[in-house]
Coordinates of N, CA and C in Angstrom, one line a residue:
M1 N 6.4 -16.8 10.8 CA 6.4 -15.4 10.6 C 7.3 -15.4 9.5
L2 N 6.2 -13.6 9.5 CA 5.3 -12.8 8.0 C 6.4 -12.9 6.6
K3 N 6.5 -13.3 5.5 CA 7.3 -12.3 5.2 C 7.2 -12.4 3.6
Y4 N 7.5 -11.6 3.1 CA 7.4 -10.4 1.4 C 7.5 -11.0 0.0
L5 N 7.5 -10.6 -0.2 CA 8.1 -9.9 -2.1 C 7.2 -9.2 -3.3
T6 N 8.4 -8.4 -2.6 CA 8.0 -7.1 -4.5 C 8.4 -7.1 -5.8
V7 N 7.0 -7.0 -6.0 CA 7.2 -6.8 -7.3 C 6.9 -5.5 -8.3
P8 N 7.8 -5.0 -8.5 CA 7.6 -3.2 -9.3 C 6.5 -3.4 -10.2
V9 N 5.0 -3.5 -10.0 CA 4.1 -3.3 -11.8 C 4.3 -2.0 -12.9
T10 N 3.5 -2.3 -13.8 CA 3.1 -1.0 -14.6 C 4.4 -0.2 -15.2
P11 N 3.5 1.2 -15.4 CA 4.8 1.7 -16.3 C 5.1 2.5 -15.5
F12 N 4.6 2.5 -14.4 CA 4.9 3.7 -13.3 C 5.7 2.8 -11.6
Q13 N 5.9 1.2 -12.4 CA 7.3 0.1 -11.6 C 6.9 0.8 -9.9
Q14 N 4.5 0.3 -9.6 CA 4.4 0.3 -8.3 C 5.0 -0.8 -8.0
N15 N 5.6 -0.7 -6.5 CA 5.9 -1.4 -6.0 C 4.3 -2.0 -5.3
C16 N 4.4 -3.4 -6.2 CA 3.2 -4.0 -5.4 C 4.1 -4.8 -4.0
S17 N 3.3 -5.2 -3.3 CA 3.8 -6.9 -2.7 C 2.8 -7.5 -2.2
I18 N 3.5 -8.5 -2.3 CA 2.8 -10.7 -1.7 C 3.4 -10.7 -0.8
V19 N 2.6 -11.1 1.2 CA 3.0 -10.3 1.8 C 2.5 -12.5 2.1
W20 N 3.0 -12.9 3.1 CA 1.9 -13.8 3.5 C 3.0 -14.6 5.1
C21 N 1.6 -15.7 5.6 CA 2.1 -16.0 7.2 C 3.1 -17.3 6.3
D22 N 4.2 -17.3 6.9 CA 5.3 -18.4 6.6 C 4.8 -19.6 7.2
A23 N 3.9 -20.2 7.8 CA 3.6 -20.9 8.7 C 2.1 -21.6 7.5
T24 N 1.6 -21.3 7.6 CA 0.4 -21.3 6.4 C 0.2 -21.4 5.5
Q25 N 0.8 -21.0 4.6 CA 1.2 -20.4 3.1 C -0.2 -19.1 2.7
Q26 N -0.4 -19.2 3.5 CA -2.2 -17.8 3.7 C -1.1 -16.5 2.7
A27 N -1.6 -15.9 2.2 CA -1.3 -15.2 1.0 C -2.2 -13.4 1.1
A28 N -1.6 -12.4 1.1 CA -2.5 -11.1 0.4 C -2.0 -10.6 -0.3
V29 N -1.9 -9.6 -1.8 CA -1.6 -9.0 -2.3 C -1.8 -7.4 -1.2
I30 N -0.7 -7.1 -1.5 CA -0.6 -5.2 -1.3 C -0.8 -4.3 -2.8
D31 N -1.9 -4.0 -3.3 CA -1.9 -2.5 -3.7 C -1.6 -3.4 -5.6
P32 N -2.0 -3.9 -6.1 CA -2.4 -4.5 -7.0 C -2.6 -4.0 -8.2
G33 N -1.9 -3.3 -8.4 CA -2.0 -2.4 -9.6 C -2.2 -2.8 -10.9
G34 N -2.0 -3.4 -11.8 CA -1.8 -3.7 -13.3 C -0.7 -5.5 -13.2
D35 N -0.2 -5.7 -14.6 CA 1.2 -6.8 -14.7 C 0.1 -8.1 -13.6
L36 N -1.7 -8.3 -13.5 CA -2.1 -9.3 -13.1 C -0.5 -10.6 -12.8
N37 N -0.5 -10.8 -14.6 CA -0.3 -12.6 -14.9 C 1.1 -12.4 -14.6
R38 N 2.0 -11.4 -13.4 CA 3.1 -11.3 -13.6 C 3.2 -11.9 -12.5
L39 N 1.9 -11.4 -11.6 CA 2.1 -11.5 -10.1 C 1.5 -12.6 -9.0
L40 N 0.8 -13.4 -10.6 CA -0.4 -14.1 -9.7 C 1.3 -16.0 -10.6
G41 N 1.6 -15.0 -11.0 CA 3.2 -16.2 -11.4 C 4.6 -16.7 -9.9
E42 N 4.3 -15.2 -9.3 CA 5.5 -14.9 -8.0 C 4.2 -16.5 -7.5
V43 N 3.0 -15.3 -7.4 CA 2.3 -16.4 -6.4 C 2.4 -17.9 -6.1
G44 N 2.4 -18.8 -7.8 CA 2.2 -20.1 -8.0 C 3.5 -20.0 -7.8
R45 N 4.6 -19.6 -8.5 CA 6.1 -20.0 -7.8 C 6.9 -20.2 -5.9
L46 N 5.9 -19.3 -5.8 CA 6.1 -19.5 -4.3 C 5.6 -21.3 -3.0
G47 N 4.2 -21.0 -4.5 CA 3.7 -21.2 -3.6 C 2.4 -21.5 -2.5
L48 N 1.6 -20.1 -2.4 CA 0.9 -19.6 -1.6 C -0.3 -19.9 -2.1
H49 N -1.3 -19.5 -1.2 CA -2.8 -19.4 -1.0 C -2.8 -18.0 -1.3
L50 N -3.3 -16.8 -2.8 CA -4.5 -16.0 -2.4 C -5.2 -16.1 -1.7
E51 N -5.6 -15.0 -0.9 CA -6.4 -15.5 0.1 C -6.9 -13.6 -0.5
K52 N -6.6 -12.5 0.0 CA -7.0 -11.3 0.1 C -6.2 -10.4 0.1
I53 N -7.1 -8.7 -1.1 CA -6.3 -7.4 -1.7 C -6.1 -6.5 -0.4
W54 N -5.0 -6.4 -0.4 CA -5.7 -5.4 0.9 C -4.5 -3.4 -0.4
L55 N -5.4 -2.4 -0.5 CA -5.1 -1.6 -0.8 C -4.5 0.0 0.4
T56 N -3.5 0.3 0.0 CA -3.1 1.8 0.7 C -4.0 3.2 0.5
H57 N -4.1 2.9 -0.6 CA -4.5 3.9 -1.5 C -5.3 3.4 -2.5
A58 N -6.1 4.7 -3.7 CA -6.6 3.8 -5.4 C -7.4 4.6 -6.1
H59 N -4.9 5.3 -6.1 CA -4.7 5.8 -7.5 C -4.5 4.6 -8.4
I60 N -4.7 4.5 -10.0 CA -4.6 4.0 -10.5 C -3.4 2.6 -10.2
D61 N -2.2 2.7 -10.4 CA -1.2 2.4 -10.9 C -0.8 1.7 -9.3
H62 N -1.7 1.3 -8.0 CA -1.9 0.9 -6.7 C -2.8 -0.1 -7.2
A63 N -4.3 0.4 -7.6 CA -5.4 -0.1 -7.8 C -5.9 -0.3 -9.2
G64 N -5.3 -0.6 -9.9 CA -5.8 -0.7 -11.2 C -5.9 -2.5 -10.9
G65 N -6.2 -3.4 -11.2 CA -6.0 -4.5 -11.5 C -6.7 -4.8 -10.5
T66 N -7.1 -4.6 -9.0 CA -8.1 -4.9 -8.0 C -9.4 -5.2 -8.4
G67 N -10.1 -4.4 -9.6 CA -11.4 -5.1 -10.2 C -11.0 -6.8 -10.6
E68 N -10.0 -6.6 -11.1 CA -10.2 -7.6 -11.8 C -9.5 -8.4 -11.4
L69 N -8.4 -8.9 -9.9 CA -8.0 -9.9 -10.0 C -8.9 -9.6 -8.2
A70 N -10.1 -9.3 -8.3 CA -10.8 -9.9 -6.9 C -11.6 -10.6 -7.8
E71 N -11.9 -10.5 -9.3 CA -13.4 -11.1 -9.9 C -12.3 -12.4 -10.6
R72 N -11.4 -12.4 -10.2 CA -11.7 -13.6 -11.2 C -10.4 -14.7 -10.2
L73 N -10.7 -14.4 -9.3 CA -9.9 -14.9 -8.4 C -11.5 -15.0 -6.9
Q74 N -12.1 -14.4 -6.9 CA -13.5 -14.5 -5.8 C -12.7 -13.6 -5.0
L75 N -11.7 -12.8 -4.5 CA -10.7 -12.3 -3.7 C -11.5 -11.1 -2.6
P76 N -11.8 -10.9 -1.8 CA -11.7 -9.9 -1.0 C -10.7 -8.9 -1.0
I77 N -11.6 -7.7 -1.6 CA -11.0 -6.1 -1.1 C -10.9 -6.0 0.0
V78 N -9.6 -5.1 1.1 CA -9.5 -4.9 2.3 C -8.8 -3.8 2.6
G79 N -9.3 -2.2 2.1 CA -8.3 -0.7 2.5 C -9.8 -0.6 1.1
P80 N -8.5 0.6 0.9 CA -8.5 1.6 2.0 C -9.1 1.8 2.6
H81 N -9.0 3.4 3.1 CA -9.9 4.7 3.8 C -11.5 5.1 2.9
P82 N -12.4 5.3 3.3 CA -13.6 5.3 3.4 C -13.0 6.0 1.6
G83 N -11.8 7.6 3.1 CA -12.1 9.2 2.1 C -11.8 8.6 1.0
D84 N -11.1 7.8 -0.1 CA -10.8 7.4 -0.9 C -11.7 6.2 -2.0
Q85 N -13.3 7.3 -2.1 CA -14.8 6.0 -2.5 C -13.9 6.7 -4.6
F86 N -14.4 8.6 -3.7 CA -13.7 9.6 -4.9 C -12.9 8.7 -6.5
W87 N -11.4 8.6 -6.1 CA -10.4 7.7 -6.6 C -11.0 6.2 -6.6
I88 N -11.9 5.7 -6.3 CA -12.1 4.4 -7.1 C -13.1 5.2 -7.5
D89 N -14.0 5.7 -7.8 CA -15.7 6.3 -8.9 C -15.3 6.6 -9.6
G90 N -13.3 6.5 -10.0 CA -12.8 8.1 -11.2 C -11.6 7.3 -12.0
L91 N -11.1 5.4 -11.7 CA -10.5 4.7 -12.3 C -10.2 4.6 -13.1
P92 N -11.3 4.6 -14.3 CA -11.9 4.1 -15.1 C -11.7 6.5 -15.9
Q93 N -11.3 6.8 -15.6 CA -10.7 8.0 -15.9 C -9.0 8.3 -15.2
Q94 N -8.8 8.1 -14.7 CA -7.4 7.6 -14.1 C -7.4 6.8 -15.3
S95 N -6.6 5.8 -15.1 CA -6.9 4.7 -16.2 C -6.9 4.9 -18.1
A96 N -8.1 5.3 -18.9 CA -7.6 6.6 -19.3 C -7.1 7.7 -19.8
M97 N -6.7 8.6 -18.6 CA -5.8 8.8 -18.7 C -4.4 9.2 -18.7
F98 N -4.1 7.7 -18.1 CA -2.2 7.6 -18.1 C -2.5 6.4 -18.8
G99 N -2.9 6.2 -20.1 CA -2.4 5.4 -20.8 C -3.0 3.8 -20.2
F100 N -3.7 3.3 -19.3 CA -3.8 2.4 -17.8 C -5.1 1.2 -19.1
P101 N -4.8 -0.2 -19.0 CA -5.8 -1.0 -19.6 C -6.8 -0.8 -18.9
P102 N -8.4 -0.3 -19.1 CA -9.3 -0.2 -18.5 C -9.3 -0.9 -17.2
A103 N -9.6 -0.3 -16.2 CA -10.0 -1.1 -14.7 C -11.2 -1.3 -14.5
K104 N -11.5 -2.5 -14.0 CA -13.0 -3.1 -13.3 C -12.9 -2.1 -11.9
H105 N -14.6 -1.3 -11.8 CA -14.8 -1.0 -11.1 C -14.6 -1.9 -10.3
F106 N -14.6 -1.1 -7.8 CA -15.3 -1.7 -7.2 C -15.3 -1.6 -6.2
T107 N -16.0 -2.2 -5.3 CA -16.2 -1.9 -4.3 C -16.1 -2.6 -2.7
P108 N -14.7 -2.1 -2.3 CA -13.9 -2.4 -1.0 C -15.2 -3.5 -0.1
T109 N -14.6 -4.5 0.1 CA -15.4 -5.9 1.1 C -15.2 -4.9 2.2
R110 N -14.5 -4.5 2.9 CA -13.7 -3.9 4.4 C -13.5 -2.4 3.0
W111 N -13.6 -1.3 4.3 CA -13.0 -1.0 5.4 C -12.1 -0.4 5.3
L112 N -10.9 -0.1 5.9 CA -10.3 0.8 6.8 C -10.2 1.0 7.7
H113 N -10.2 1.8 9.2 CA -9.8 3.0 10.0 C -9.0 2.3 10.8
D114 N -8.2 3.5 10.6 CA -6.7 3.7 11.6 C -7.5 3.4 13.0
G115 N -6.5 2.3 13.4 CA -6.0 1.2 14.5 C -7.1 -0.1 14.8
D116 N -7.3 -0.1 12.9 CA -7.6 -1.3 12.5 C -6.2 -2.2 12.8
T117 N -7.0 -3.8 11.9 CA -5.9 -5.2 11.8 C -6.4 -5.8 11.1
V118 N -4.9 -6.3 10.1 CA -5.3 -7.0 8.9 C -5.1 -8.7 9.3
Q119 N -6.0 -9.6 8.7 CA -4.9 -11.1 9.0 C -4.2 -11.3 8.1
I120 N -3.6 -12.3 8.1 CA -2.8 -13.4 6.4 C -2.9 -14.2 7.7
G121 N -3.2 -15.7 7.7 CA -2.3 -16.8 8.0 C -2.8 -16.6 9.5
N122 N -2.1 -16.8 10.3 CA -1.4 -16.5 12.6 C -0.6 -15.0 11.6
E123 N -0.8 -14.2 11.0 CA 0.3 -13.5 11.0 C -1.3 -12.3 11.1
T124 N -0.5 -11.9 11.7 CA -1.5 -9.9 12.1 C -0.8 -8.4 12.0
L125 N -1.2 -7.7 11.6 CA -0.6 -6.3 10.9 C -1.8 -5.3 10.6
Q126 N -1.1 -4.4 11.3 CA -1.0 -3.3 12.2 C -2.0 -2.2 11.3
V127 N -2.9 -1.5 11.0 CA -3.6 0.2 9.7 C -3.6 0.5 10.4
R128 N -3.1 2.3 10.1 CA -2.6 3.8 10.0 C -3.1 3.5 9.7
H129 N -4.4 5.2 9.8 CA -4.0 6.1 8.7 C -3.7 7.0 8.6
C130 N -3.1 6.9 7.5 CA -2.1 8.5 7.0 C -2.6 9.3 5.8
P131 N -3.7 10.1 5.8 CA -3.6 11.3 4.6 C -2.6 12.0 4.5
G132 N -3.6 12.8 3.3 CA -1.7 13.6 2.7 C -1.8 13.3 1.3
H133 N -1.2 12.3 0.7 CA -1.4 12.0 -0.4 C -2.4 11.8 -0.5
T134 N -3.6 10.8 -0.6 CA -5.1 11.3 -0.4 C -4.6 11.5 0.8
P135 N -7.2 11.5 0.8 CA -7.6 11.5 2.2 C -7.5 10.3 2.5
G136 N -8.0 8.8 2.1 CA -7.9 8.3 2.3 C -7.0 6.7 2.6
H137 N -5.1 7.2 2.1 CA -4.6 6.3 2.3 C -4.2 5.6 4.0
V138 N -4.0 4.4 3.4 CA -4.5 4.0 4.8 C -2.6 2.9 5.0
V139 N -1.5 2.5 6.2 CA -0.2 1.4 5.9 C -0.5 0.5 6.5
F140 N 0.9 0.0 6.7 CA 0.3 -1.4 6.9 C 1.6 -1.4 7.9
H141 N 1.4 -1.9 9.3 CA 3.2 -1.6 9.4 C 3.0 -3.5 10.0
A142 N 3.8 -4.6 10.4 CA 3.7 -5.8 10.6 C 5.2 -5.1 11.9
P143 N 4.7 -5.3 12.9 CA 5.3 -4.4 13.8 C 6.2 -6.4 14.4
Q144 N 6.2 -6.9 13.9 CA 6.8 -8.8 14.2 C 8.8 -8.9 12.8
I145 N 8.1 -7.7 12.9 CA 9.6 -8.4 11.6 C 10.3 -7.1 10.9
E146 N 9.4 -5.1 11.9 CA 9.8 -4.4 11.7 C 10.5 -3.7 10.5
R147 N 8.2 -4.2 9.7 CA 8.4 -3.9 7.9 C 6.9 -2.6 8.5
A148 N 7.0 -2.1 7.4 CA 6.4 -1.2 6.9 C 5.4 -1.3 5.8
F149 N 4.1 -0.6 5.4 CA 4.1 -1.2 3.4 C 3.7 0.3 3.6
V150 N 4.1 1.0 3.2 CA 3.9 2.2 3.6 C 2.7 3.6 1.8
G151 N 2.7 2.3 0.7 CA 2.2 3.2 -0.4 C 3.2 4.0 -0.8
D152 N 2.1 4.8 -0.5 CA 2.8 6.6 -1.7 C 3.5 7.9 -0.5
V153 N 2.6 7.7 0.8 CA 3.5 8.7 2.2 C 4.2 8.9 1.8
L154 N 5.8 7.5 2.5 CA 6.8 8.6 1.8 C 8.1 7.3 1.0
F155 N 9.2 8.4 0.3 CA 9.6 6.9 0.6 C 10.9 7.5 0.5
A156 N 12.5 6.5 -0.5 CA 13.6 6.7 0.2 C 13.9 8.6 -0.8
G157 N 13.7 9.7 0.6 CA 14.9 10.7 0.1 C 13.2 11.5 0.0
S158 N 12.4 10.8 -0.5 CA 11.4 12.4 -0.5 C 10.2 11.9 0.2
I159 N 8.9 12.7 -0.1 CA 7.9 12.4 0.6 C 6.1 12.9 -0.7
G160 N 5.1 11.5 0.0 CA 4.9 11.5 -1.4 C 3.5 12.9 -1.6
R161 N 3.7 13.5 -3.4 CA 2.8 14.4 -4.0 C 1.6 14.5 -3.2
T162 N 1.7 16.1 -3.2 CA 0.3 16.6 -2.4 C -0.8 17.4 -3.3
D163 N -0.3 17.3 -4.6 CA -0.9 18.3 -5.7 C -1.9 17.8 -6.2
F164 N -2.3 16.6 -6.1 CA -3.6 15.4 -6.4 C -5.4 16.3 -5.9
P165 N -6.4 15.9 -6.7 CA -7.3 16.2 -5.6 C -7.4 16.3 -4.4
Q166 N -7.5 16.6 -3.8 CA -8.0 16.9 -2.2 C -6.4 16.2 -0.9
G167 N -5.3 16.5 -1.5 CA -4.2 16.4 -1.7 C -3.7 17.0 -0.3
N168 N -3.2 16.7 1.0 CA -3.1 18.0 1.6 C -1.7 17.8 2.1
H169 N -0.6 19.2 2.4 CA 1.1 18.8 2.4 C 0.6 19.0 4.0
Q170 N 0.5 19.4 4.6 CA 0.6 19.4 5.7 C 0.3 18.3 6.9
Q171 N -0.8 17.2 6.6 CA -1.6 16.6 6.6 C 0.2 15.3 6.2
L172 N -0.7 15.2 5.4 CA 1.0 14.6 5.1 C 2.7 14.4 5.7
I173 N 2.2 15.7 5.8 CA 3.8 15.7 7.0 C 3.1 14.8 9.1
D174 N 2.4 15.5 9.0 CA 2.1 14.9 9.9 C 1.3 13.2 10.3
S175 N 0.6 12.8 9.0 CA 1.1 11.8 9.0 C 1.8 11.2 9.1
I176 N 3.0 11.6 8.8 CA 4.7 10.8 8.4 C 5.0 11.0 10.1
T177 N 5.2 12.0 10.8 CA 5.7 12.0 11.7 C 5.0 11.9 13.2
Q178 N 3.8 12.1 13.0 CA 2.6 10.8 14.9 C 2.1 10.3 14.3
R179 N 2.2 9.0 12.9 CA 1.9 8.0 12.3 C 3.3 7.6 12.3
L180 N 3.9 7.1 11.6 CA 5.1 5.9 11.2 C 6.5 6.2 11.9
W181 N 6.9 8.1 12.4 CA 7.7 7.6 13.2 C 7.8 7.3 15.4
P182 N 6.3 6.8 15.3 CA 6.5 6.2 16.1 C 6.5 4.6 16.8
M183 N 6.5 4.0 14.9 CA 6.0 2.3 14.7 C 8.2 2.6 15.2
G184 N 9.2 3.6 15.1 CA 10.3 2.9 15.5 C 11.7 3.7 13.9
D185 N 12.0 3.6 15.0 CA 13.6 4.1 14.4 C 14.2 2.5 13.1
A186 N 14.0 2.2 13.4 CA 15.0 0.6 13.2 C 13.3 0.6 12.5
T187 N 12.7 0.7 11.9 CA 11.9 -0.5 11.3 C 12.0 -0.2 9.7
V188 N 12.2 -0.5 9.1 CA 12.2 -0.4 7.6 C 10.8 -0.2 6.5
F189 N 10.8 0.7 5.7 CA 9.7 0.6 5.6 C 10.0 0.4 3.9
I190 N 8.7 -0.2 3.6 CA 8.7 -0.6 1.7 C 7.6 1.1 1.2
P191 N 8.2 1.2 0.4 CA 7.8 2.2 -0.3 C 6.7 1.9 -1.6
G192 N 5.5 2.7 -2.1 CA 5.6 2.5 -3.0 C 5.8 2.6 -4.9
H193 N 7.2 3.0 -3.9 CA 7.9 3.2 -5.9 C 9.5 3.6 -5.4
G194 N 10.5 3.0 -6.2 CA 11.5 3.1 -5.1 C 11.6 2.4 -4.6
P195 N 13.8 2.8 -3.7 CA 13.9 1.0 -2.9 C 13.6 1.7 -1.1
E196 N 13.5 0.9 -0.8 CA 13.6 1.0 1.0 C 14.0 1.4 1.5
S197 N 14.0 2.0 2.9 CA 14.4 2.4 3.6 C 14.2 2.6 4.7
S198 N 14.9 3.2 5.7 CA 13.8 3.0 7.3 C 13.1 4.4 8.2
F199 N 12.9 4.5 9.0 CA 12.9 5.6 9.4 C 13.3 6.4 10.1
G200 N 14.9 5.5 10.5 CA 15.6 6.8 11.2 C 16.8 7.0 10.0
R201 N 16.8 7.0 8.4 CA 17.9 7.2 8.1 C 16.7 8.1 7.4
E202 N 15.4 8.1 7.3 CA 14.4 9.3 6.3 C 14.4 10.6 7.4
R203 N 14.4 10.2 8.7 CA 13.7 11.5 10.1 C 16.0 11.9 10.0
R204 N 17.1 11.3 9.3 CA 17.9 12.1 9.8 C 18.2 13.0 8.5
S205 N 17.9 12.3 6.8 CA 18.5 12.1 6.0 C 18.2 12.7 4.1
N206 N 16.1 12.7 4.9 CA 15.1 13.4 4.3 C 15.5 14.9 4.2
P207 N 15.1 15.3 3.5 CA 15.4 16.7 3.1 C 14.2 17.2 3.4
Y208 N 12.4 16.6 2.9 CA 11.3 17.1 3.5 C 10.6 17.3 5.5
V209 N 11.4 15.5 5.4 CA 10.8 15.7 6.3 C 12.6 15.9 8.1
Q210 N 13.7 15.6 8.0 CA 14.4 15.6 8.4 C 14.5 16.8 9.4
G211 N 14.8 15.5 11.3 CA 14.9 16.2 12.3 C 13.1 15.9 12.7
T212 N 12.4 15.9 12.1 CA 11.7 16.1 12.6 C 11.0 15.3 13.6

């Protein structure tokens, strides 16, 4: 079975998720924005073998610790979509702008595209390209446990910002309604910030996408 633990990191309280295959204890970390010693402490406490870094997008609070973690443990970096290359290139400027520790530059080992899959141990997750918040944003869907790791596409009661460079409000709404909703109302999502919710609950009550 696929299991996960969400660990809020950085002053932005970004939901970094450690996901692992219970059968093999092999793990990936989604969006290691910072606080790496804390994250690695949790990996050790759980007795896991960290093998991969998966990125939803390349904003500093999600990707700021990626280069250092990859270098420290020789881990492959998987994702995001190539549309976020300019955000990766700008990580040093992002870290200075928002008061984060200097971010190491990195090049993803593997870019992701809509319809791809990623694997950890015996578990496979589906990849959906969900632009709007950033052009290269991806989401990781684990239908076997009815969970989706959606980064900053959708939140409980809100949606991702689209006022950053190359953000697009209509594109974000399309990503939510065309890529997320088909995963099913019962699917619980882990957002980039704040509490979990379900797609069904957001379709009923989220003022930005209510009734879609």
